[in-house]
Coordinates of C-alpha atoms in Angstrom, one line a residue:
M872 CA 74.0 5.1 -9.6
L873 CA 71.0 4.6 -7.4
A874 CA 70.8 8.2 -6.2
P875 CA 70.3 9.7 -9.6
L876 CA 67.7 7.0 -10.4
A877 CA 65.8 7.7 -7.2
L878 CA 65.9 11.4 -8.0
A879 CA 64.5 10.8 -11.4
I880 CA 61.7 8.6 -10.1
T881 CA 60.8 11.2 -7.5
A882 CA 60.7 13.9 -10.2
C883 CA 58.3 11.9 -12.2
A884 CA 56.0 11.1 -9.2
P885 CA 52.6 12.9 -9.2
T886 CA 52.1 15.7 -6.7
W887 CA 48.6 16.6 -5.4
K888 CA 48.0 20.3 -6.0
A889 CA 44.6 20.3 -4.2
P890 CA 42.5 17.9 -2.2
L891 CA 40.3 15.6 -4.4
V892 CA 36.5 15.6 -3.8
V893 CA 35.5 11.9 -3.3
D894 CA 32.0 10.5 -3.0
S895 CA 32.4 8.0 -0.1
R896 CA 29.4 6.0 -1.4
E897 CA 31.2 5.3 -4.7
V898 CA 34.4 4.2 -2.8
A899 CA 32.2 1.9 -0.7
R900 CA 30.5 0.4 -3.7
A901 CA 33.9 -0.3 -5.3
L902 CA 34.9 -2.1 -2.1
H903 CA 31.5 -3.9 -1.8
D904 CA 31.2 -2.3 1.6
P905 CA 27.9 -0.8 2.8
A906 CA 28.4 2.9 2.5
D907 CA 27.0 3.8 6.0
V908 CA 28.9 1.1 8.0
A909 CA 31.7 3.5 8.9
T910 CA 29.3 6.5 9.4
D911 CA 27.6 7.5 12.6
F912 CA 23.8 7.4 12.4
D913 CA 21.6 10.0 13.9
P914 CA 17.8 9.2 13.6
A915 CA 17.1 12.9 14.0
S916 CA 18.8 13.5 10.7
V917 CA 16.3 11.4 8.7
P918 CA 13.8 13.7 6.9
V919 CA 10.2 13.4 8.0
F920 CA 7.5 12.7 5.3
D921 CA 3.8 12.4 6.1
P922 CA 2.4 9.0 5.3
P923 CA 0.8 8.7 1.8
Q924 CA -3.0 8.7 2.0
K925 CA -4.6 7.9 -1.3
L926 CA -3.7 6.5 -4.7
R927 CA -3.5 8.8 -7.6
P928 CA -6.5 8.6 -10.0
C929 CA -5.5 7.7 -13.5
C930 CA -6.3 5.3 -16.2
A931 CA -8.2 2.3 -17.3
F932 CA -6.1 0.4 -19.9
G933 CA -7.0 1.5 -23.4
Q934 CA -7.4 4.8 -25.3
D935 CA -10.2 7.1 -26.3
L936 CA -12.3 5.3 -23.7
R937 CA -16.0 6.0 -23.4
A938 CA -18.0 5.7 -20.2
E939 CA -21.4 4.7 -18.9
V940 CA -23.3 5.2 -15.6
G941 CA -25.2 2.0 -15.0
P942 CA -26.7 1.1 -18.4
V943 CA -26.7 4.7 -19.6
P944 CA -23.8 5.9 -21.9
V945 CA -22.2 9.2 -21.0
P946 CA -22.4 11.4 -24.1
L947 CA -19.4 13.4 -25.3
Y948 CA -17.0 11.7 -22.8
K949 CA -13.8 10.3 -24.1
N950 CA -10.6 9.6 -22.1
E951 CA -7.5 9.5 -24.2
N952 CA -5.1 8.2 -21.5
I953 CA -2.0 8.1 -23.8
R954 CA 0.9 10.4 -23.1
A955 CA 4.2 11.2 -24.7
P956 CA 7.2 11.1 -22.4
E957 CA 7.6 14.9 -22.6
D958 CA 3.9 15.3 -21.5
I959 CA 4.7 13.9 -18.1
G960 CA 4.7 16.7 -15.5
P961 CA 6.7 17.4 -12.3
H962 CA 6.4 14.9 -9.4
G963 CA 4.5 15.8 -6.2
Y964 CA 4.9 13.6 -3.2
D965 CA 1.6 11.9 -2.2
K966 CA -0.5 12.9 -5.2
G967 CA 0.8 16.4 -5.6
D968 CA -1.2 18.3 -8.1
A969 CA -2.8 15.9 -10.6
T970 CA -3.2 18.6 -13.3
R971 CA 0.5 19.3 -13.1
E972 CA 1.7 15.7 -12.9
R973 CA -0.3 14.9 -16.1
N974 CA -0.3 11.2 -15.5
G975 CA -1.2 8.6 -18.2
L976 CA 0.0 5.6 -20.1
V977 CA 3.4 5.7 -21.9
Y978 CA 4.6 2.9 -24.2
T979 CA 8.3 1.8 -23.9
C980 CA 10.2 -0.6 -26.1
R981 CA 11.8 -2.4 -23.1
G982 CA 9.1 -2.1 -20.5
G983 CA 5.8 -2.1 -22.4
F984 CA 3.1 0.2 -21.2
L985 CA 3.7 2.2 -18.1
D986 CA 1.0 3.7 -15.9
I987 CA 2.8 6.8 -14.5
A988 CA 0.4 7.2 -11.6
H989 CA 1.3 3.7 -10.4
V990 CA 5.0 4.5 -10.8
R991 CA 4.6 7.6 -8.6
D992 CA 2.4 5.9 -6.0
T993 CA 4.7 3.0 -5.3
A994 CA 7.7 5.4 -5.3
D995 CA 6.2 7.6 -2.6
R996 CA 5.3 4.6 -0.5
T997 CA 8.7 3.1 -0.8
L998 CA 10.3 6.3 0.3
F999 CA 8.0 6.7 3.3
L1000 CA 8.4 3.2 4.5
A1001 CA 12.2 3.2 4.0
L1002 CA 12.5 6.4 6.2
Q1003 CA 10.2 4.8 8.8
L1004 CA 12.3 1.7 9.0
V1005 CA 15.8 3.3 8.9
R1006 CA 15.1 5.2 12.1
R1007 CA 14.0 2.1 14.0
L1008 CA 16.3 -0.7 12.8
P1009 CA 17.5 -3.1 14.2
E1010 CA 14.6 -2.9 16.6
A1011 CA 11.2 -4.3 15.8
A1012 CA 8.8 -2.0 14.0
T1013 CA 5.2 -1.9 12.9
V1014 CA 4.0 0.6 10.4
E1015 CA 0.2 1.0 9.9
W1016 CA -1.2 2.0 6.5
P1017 CA -4.6 3.6 5.6
E1018 CA -7.3 1.0 5.1
E1019 CA -7.9 -0.3 1.6
G1020 CA -10.5 -3.0 1.9
T1021 CA -8.7 -4.2 5.0
K1022 CA -6.4 -2.8 7.6
R1023 CA -2.9 -3.0 6.4
R1024 CA 0.3 -3.1 8.4
V1025 CA 4.0 -3.9 7.8
V1026 CA 5.6 -5.8 10.7
V1027 CA 9.4 -6.1 10.9
K1028 CA 10.9 -8.3 13.6
A1029 CA 13.9 -7.3 15.6
L1030 CA 16.8 -8.0 13.2
P1031 CA 19.3 -10.7 14.1
P1032 CA 22.7 -9.5 15.2
G1033 CA 25.1 -8.6 12.4
I1034 CA 22.6 -7.8 9.6
I1035 CA 23.1 -4.0 9.8
E1036 CA 26.8 -4.4 10.0
R1037 CA 26.9 -6.7 7.0
H1038 CA 24.5 -4.8 4.7
G1039 CA 24.3 -1.3 6.1
R1040 CA 21.4 0.4 7.7
W1041 CA 20.1 2.2 4.6
K1042 CA 20.4 -0.8 2.3
T1043 CA 18.6 -3.0 4.9
A1044 CA 15.8 -0.5 5.3
V1045 CA 15.4 0.0 1.5
T1046 CA 15.4 -3.7 0.8
L1047 CA 12.7 -4.4 3.4
A1048 CA 10.6 -1.4 2.3
S1049 CA 10.8 -2.4 -1.4
W1050 CA 9.7 -5.9 -0.6
A1051 CA 6.8 -4.8 1.6
V1052 CA 5.5 -2.1 -0.8
Y1053 CA 5.5 -4.8 -3.6
Q1054 CA 3.2 -6.9 -1.4
L1055 CA 1.0 -3.8 -0.6
S1056 CA 0.7 -3.0 -4.3
T1057 CA -0.3 -6.6 -5.1
W1058 CA -2.9 -6.5 -2.4
H1059 CA -4.4 -3.4 -4.1
E1060 CA -4.9 -5.5 -7.3
V1061 CA -6.4 -8.3 -5.2
V1062 CA -9.0 -6.2 -3.4
T1063 CA -10.1 -4.4 -6.5
W1064 CA -10.5 -7.8 -8.3
Y1065 CA -12.9 -8.8 -5.4
G1066 CA -14.9 -5.6 -5.7
F1067 CA -13.4 -3.1 -3.3
E1068 CA -14.3 0.4 -4.3
S1069 CA -12.3 3.5 -3.2
V1070 CA -15.3 5.6 -4.2
P1071 CA -18.5 3.7 -3.3
G1072 CA -20.4 2.9 -6.5
V1073 CA -17.4 3.2 -8.8
S1074 CA -16.1 -0.2 -9.7
E1075 CA -12.4 -0.7 -10.1
R1076 CA -12.5 -4.3 -11.2
L1077 CA -11.7 -3.4 -14.9
S1078 CA -8.3 -2.1 -13.7
S1079 CA -7.3 -5.0 -11.5
F1080 CA -4.1 -6.7 -12.7
S1081 CA -4.3 -4.8 -16.0
P1082 CA -1.3 -5.4 -18.4
E1083 CA 0.8 -2.5 -17.2
D1084 CA 0.1 -2.4 -13.5
V1085 CA 2.7 -4.8 -12.0
Y1086 CA 5.7 -3.6 -14.0
S1087 CA 4.8 0.0 -13.3
N1088 CA 4.6 -0.7 -9.6
V1089 CA 8.0 -2.3 -9.5
L1090 CA 9.5 0.5 -11.6
G1091 CA 8.3 3.0 -9.0
I1092 CA 9.7 0.9 -6.1
N1093 CA 13.1 0.6 -7.8
L1094 CA 13.3 4.3 -8.6
A1095 CA 12.6 5.3 -5.0
A1096 CA 15.0 2.7 -3.7
G1097 CA 17.7 4.2 -5.9
L1098 CA 16.9 7.7 -4.8
V1099 CA 17.1 6.8 -1.1
L1100 CA 20.4 5.1 -1.5
D1101 CA 21.7 8.0 -3.5
G1102 CA 20.8 10.4 -0.7
E1103 CA 18.5 12.7 -2.8
I1104 CA 15.8 12.9 -0.2
R1105 CA 16.8 15.6 2.3
S1106 CA 13.5 17.4 1.8
R1107 CA 10.2 17.0 0.0
E1108 CA 11.3 19.5 -2.6
E1109 CA 14.6 17.7 -3.3
Y1110 CA 12.7 14.4 -3.5
D1111 CA 10.1 15.8 -5.9
L1112 CA 12.8 17.3 -8.2
A1113 CA 14.9 14.1 -8.1
M1114 CA 12.0 11.8 -8.8
Q1115 CA 10.9 13.9 -11.7
A1116 CA 14.4 13.6 -13.2
W1117 CA 14.6 9.9 -12.4
I1118 CA 11.3 9.1 -14.0
R1119 CA 12.3 11.0 -17.1
E1120 CA 15.6 9.1 -17.3
A1121 CA 13.8 5.8 -16.7
L1122 CA 11.5 6.5 -19.7
R1123 CA 14.6 7.3 -21.8
R1124 CA 16.4 4.1 -20.8
L1125 CA 13.3 2.0 -21.4
G1126 CA 12.9 3.5 -24.9
A1127 CA 9.7 5.5 -24.6
L1128 CA 7.9 6.0 -27.9
P1129 CA 6.2 9.3 -28.8
K1130 CA 2.5 9.7 -28.4
D1131 CA 1.7 8.5 -31.9
G1132 CA 3.8 5.4 -31.3
A1133 CA 2.1 4.7 -28.0
R1134 CA -1.3 5.1 -29.6
A1135 CA -0.4 2.7 -32.4
A1136 CA 0.8 0.2 -29.8
M1137 CA -2.5 0.5 -27.9
Q1138 CA -4.5 0.2 -31.2
A1139 CA -2.5 -2.9 -32.1
V1140 CA -3.8 -4.8 -29.0
D1141 CA -7.4 -3.6 -29.3
G1142 CA -9.3 -6.9 -29.4
L1143 CA -6.5 -8.7 -27.6
W1144 CA -5.6 -6.9 -24.4
W1145 CA -8.6 -4.6 -24.3
D1146 CA -11.9 -4.1 -26.1
S1147 CA -12.7 -0.6 -27.5
K1148 CA -16.4 -1.6 -27.9
K1149 CA -16.7 -1.7 -24.1
R1150 CA -17.2 1.3 -21.8
V1151 CA -15.7 2.3 -18.5
P1152 CA -16.4 0.7 -15.9
E1153 CA -17.3 -2.6 -17.6
F1154 CA -15.3 -5.5 -16.2
T1155 CA -14.6 -7.0 -19.6
L1156 CA -13.1 -3.9 -21.1
V1157 CA -9.6 -5.2 -20.2
T1158 CA -9.5 -8.7 -21.5
R1159 CA -6.0 -9.8 -20.5
R1160 CA -4.7 -9.5 -17.0
Y1161 CA -1.1 -9.7 -15.7
I1162 CA -1.3 -11.8 -12.5
H1163 CA 2.4 -12.7 -12.2
T1164 CA 3.3 -12.0 -8.6
E1165 CA 6.8 -13.2 -8.3
S1166 CA 10.1 -11.5 -9.1
P1167 CA 11.6 -10.8 -11.6
V1168 CA 8.8 -9.0 -13.4
A1169 CA 8.9 -9.0 -17.2
A1170 CA 6.9 -6.5 -19.2
W1171 CA 4.3 -7.4 -21.9
L1172 CA 5.5 -6.1 -25.2
V1173 CA 3.4 -5.3 -28.2
Q1174 CA 4.3 -7.6 -31.1
D1175 CA 2.7 -5.5 -33.9
P1176 CA 5.3 -5.3 -36.7
A1177 CA 5.2 -1.5 -37.0
V1178 CA 5.7 -1.1 -33.2
R1179 CA 8.6 -3.6 -33.3
E1180 CA 10.1 -1.7 -36.2
A1181 CA 9.9 1.6 -34.2
C1182 CA 11.8 -0.1 -31.4
E1183 CA 14.6 -1.4 -33.6
G1184 CA 18.0 -0.7 -32.2
Q1185 CA 16.8 -0.7 -28.6
P1186 CA 18.5 -2.9 -26.0
P1187 CA 16.7 -6.1 -24.9
P1188 CA 13.6 -6.0 -22.7
L1189 CA 14.4 -5.1 -19.1
P1190 CA 12.9 -7.4 -16.4
L1191 CA 12.7 -5.7 -13.0
V1192 CA 13.6 -7.3 -9.7
I1193 CA 12.3 -7.1 -6.1
D1194 CA 14.7 -8.8 -3.8
H1195 CA 13.2 -11.5 -1.6
R1196 CA 16.4 -12.1 0.3
L1197 CA 18.7 -9.9 2.4
G1198 CA 22.0 -11.7 2.2
D1199 CA 21.4 -15.3 3.3
R1200 CA 18.0 -14.5 4.9
E1201 CA 14.6 -14.7 3.3
I1202 CA 12.9 -11.4 3.9
S1203 CA 9.7 -13.3 4.9
E1204 CA 11.7 -14.5 7.9
L1205 CA 12.3 -10.9 8.9
A1206 CA 9.1 -9.2 8.0
A1207 CA 5.4 -9.7 7.1
V1208 CA 2.7 -7.6 5.5
E1209 CA -0.6 -8.2 7.3
F1210 CA -4.2 -7.6 5.9
E1211 CA -6.9 -7.6 8.6
F1212 CA -10.5 -7.8 7.4
G1213 CA -13.1 -5.6 8.9
T1214 CA -16.7 -4.9 7.6
W1215 CA -15.7 -5.5 3.9
L1216 CA -16.1 -9.2 3.4
P1217 CA -16.3 -10.2 -0.3
K1218 CA -18.5 -13.3 -0.6
N1219 CA -16.4 -15.0 -3.2
F1220 CA -13.0 -14.5 -1.5
P1221 CA -11.1 -17.8 -1.9
L1222 CA -10.0 -18.1 1.8
P1223 CA -12.3 -18.3 4.8
I1224 CA -12.7 -14.8 6.2
A1225 CA -14.6 -13.0 9.0
E1226 CA -14.3 -9.7 10.7
G1227 CA -10.9 -9.8 12.4
T1228 CA -9.4 -12.4 10.0
T1229 CA -5.8 -11.6 9.1
V1230 CA -4.1 -12.9 6.0
T1231 CA -0.5 -12.1 4.9
Q1232 CA 1.7 -11.9 1.8
A1233 CA 2.2 -15.7 2.2
D1234 CA -1.5 -16.2 1.2
I1235 CA -1.2 -14.1 -2.0
P1236 CA -0.1 -17.0 -4.3
A1237 CA -3.1 -19.0 -3.4
I1238 CA -5.4 -16.0 -3.9
A1239 CA -3.7 -15.3 -7.3
A1240 CA -4.4 -19.0 -8.3
A1241 CA -8.0 -18.5 -7.5
I1242 CA -8.1 -15.3 -9.5
R1243 CA -6.6 -17.1 -12.5
S1244 CA -9.2 -19.8 -12.3
E1245 CA -12.1 -17.2 -12.1
G1246 CA -10.6 -15.1 -14.8
A1247 CA -10.2 -18.1 -17.2
Q1248 CA -14.0 -18.7 -16.9
V1249 CA -14.7 -15.1 -18.0
F1250 CA -11.9 -14.3 -20.5
G1251 CA -10.6 -17.7 -21.6
P1252 CA -7.7 -20.0 -20.5
D1253 CA -4.9 -17.7 -21.7
F1254 CA -6.2 -14.4 -20.4
D1255 CA -3.1 -14.0 -18.1
E1256 CA -0.7 -14.3 -21.0
P1257 CA 0.0 -11.5 -23.6
G1258 CA -0.7 -13.7 -26.7
E1259 CA 1.1 -13.7 -29.9
G1260 CA -0.5 -10.8 -31.8
R1261 CA -3.6 -8.9 -32.6
A1262 CA -6.9 -10.7 -32.2
D1263 CA -8.6 -8.7 -34.9
K1264 CA -8.3 -5.4 -36.7
P1265 CA -10.6 -2.8 -35.4
A1266 CA -12.7 -1.4 -38.3
G1267 CA -12.8 2.2 -39.3
R1268 CA -9.4 3.3 -38.1
E1269 CA -6.7 4.9 -40.1
K1270 CA -3.1 3.7 -39.7
E1271 CA -1.1 5.9 -37.4
K1272 CA 2.4 7.1 -38.0
I1273 CA 5.1 6.1 -35.5
V1274 CA 7.8 8.8 -35.3
R1275 CA 10.6 8.1 -33.0
R1276 CA 11.5 11.0 -30.7
D1277 CA 13.9 11.2 -27.8
V1278 CA 12.5 11.9 -24.4
T1279 CA 12.7 15.7 -24.9
G1280 CA 10.2 15.4 -27.8
R1281 CA 12.6 16.1 -30.6
R1282 CA 11.9 14.2 -33.8
R1283 CA 14.2 11.3 -34.8
A1284 CA 14.8 10.0 -38.2
A1285 CA 12.9 6.7 -38.4
T1286 CA 9.3 6.7 -39.5
T1287 CA 6.9 3.9 -40.3
S1288 CA 3.2 3.2 -40.6
A1289 CA 1.5 1.6 -37.6
G1290 CA -0.9 -1.0 -39.1
P1291 CA 0.0 -4.4 -40.4

């Protein structure tokens, strides 16, 4: 009796006609096992990228912005700033071609306004630092960065035994790099608040801690971290193409509105987050500042009824996370980001400084508290919160139509007027 049964079972068993193609990283994820633990590592196999040098020029917060030089208005100048998702051009590592990238501000239902230049900048820096660290771990490493107000360096200690084995070389490098680039991006907001000018004579204070900066920074960090862990970085060309695709998909997932919807959203916060009566580079053009420096980072969303209606059916808002731990260890126990002052010594800096003084990421919360106090004196006590709605209705503006489109620019069915 058993023999026929065994024969029947054998006949029903699957047979493998051809070898299956398996992504070892997916198997590792399913097992909660670092993908590279069972893989030999050759530092020479890590691609080489030149260090990023300068930040991409882009946008003050607002739309149709006018400018002035000293007290003199610039005639005929108007900076629109707003982009549709399909307007965003191909990525180019370390600033690429600005005319091709077509950076600007995009409004998303789940992530608020995004500054695409910030997204690209932090992505490139995360990629570069992760590649620098992955070659050197678990040994100590110091990575110098171009000066921005101060000398800047990322210092990673020799890692304790077992960290690479528990978390994987690439995951460890990416986690450390993401954390460090977040500190570097916050420092950029700090030094511009205190008057540092990339181009002497051109103030950047109006853009310091603007409503979209921090979320955009973290989005770029997270996208680059994902690309590195996904292995799509074998060359600059591969990275550029992959980052272009990932930015596009991120905009889709975050519910990017078309250009008219983004313009309506920006119009809705005129008088609340920014002041269209001001000109670039007036400090008080941007009246609300996002000074939250801890993770997770939640976006400021426009509460205008028409904008909210255009976003109906979208998933909930998406806070973004920068890990501050690697397993059971605080990253601040393993690494530091140092900022060494030189000849640039702002007089109103909240900590005692002189040439050669070094502060670290551990000092940023105290500095942020001082910025909140100073900002409250200029803008009012709630300037670092989004507020409930529109402060006033700018005169002389027609209501704008919000037409939902997908990220390719195709029209979608829902339409609504943009003004209350």
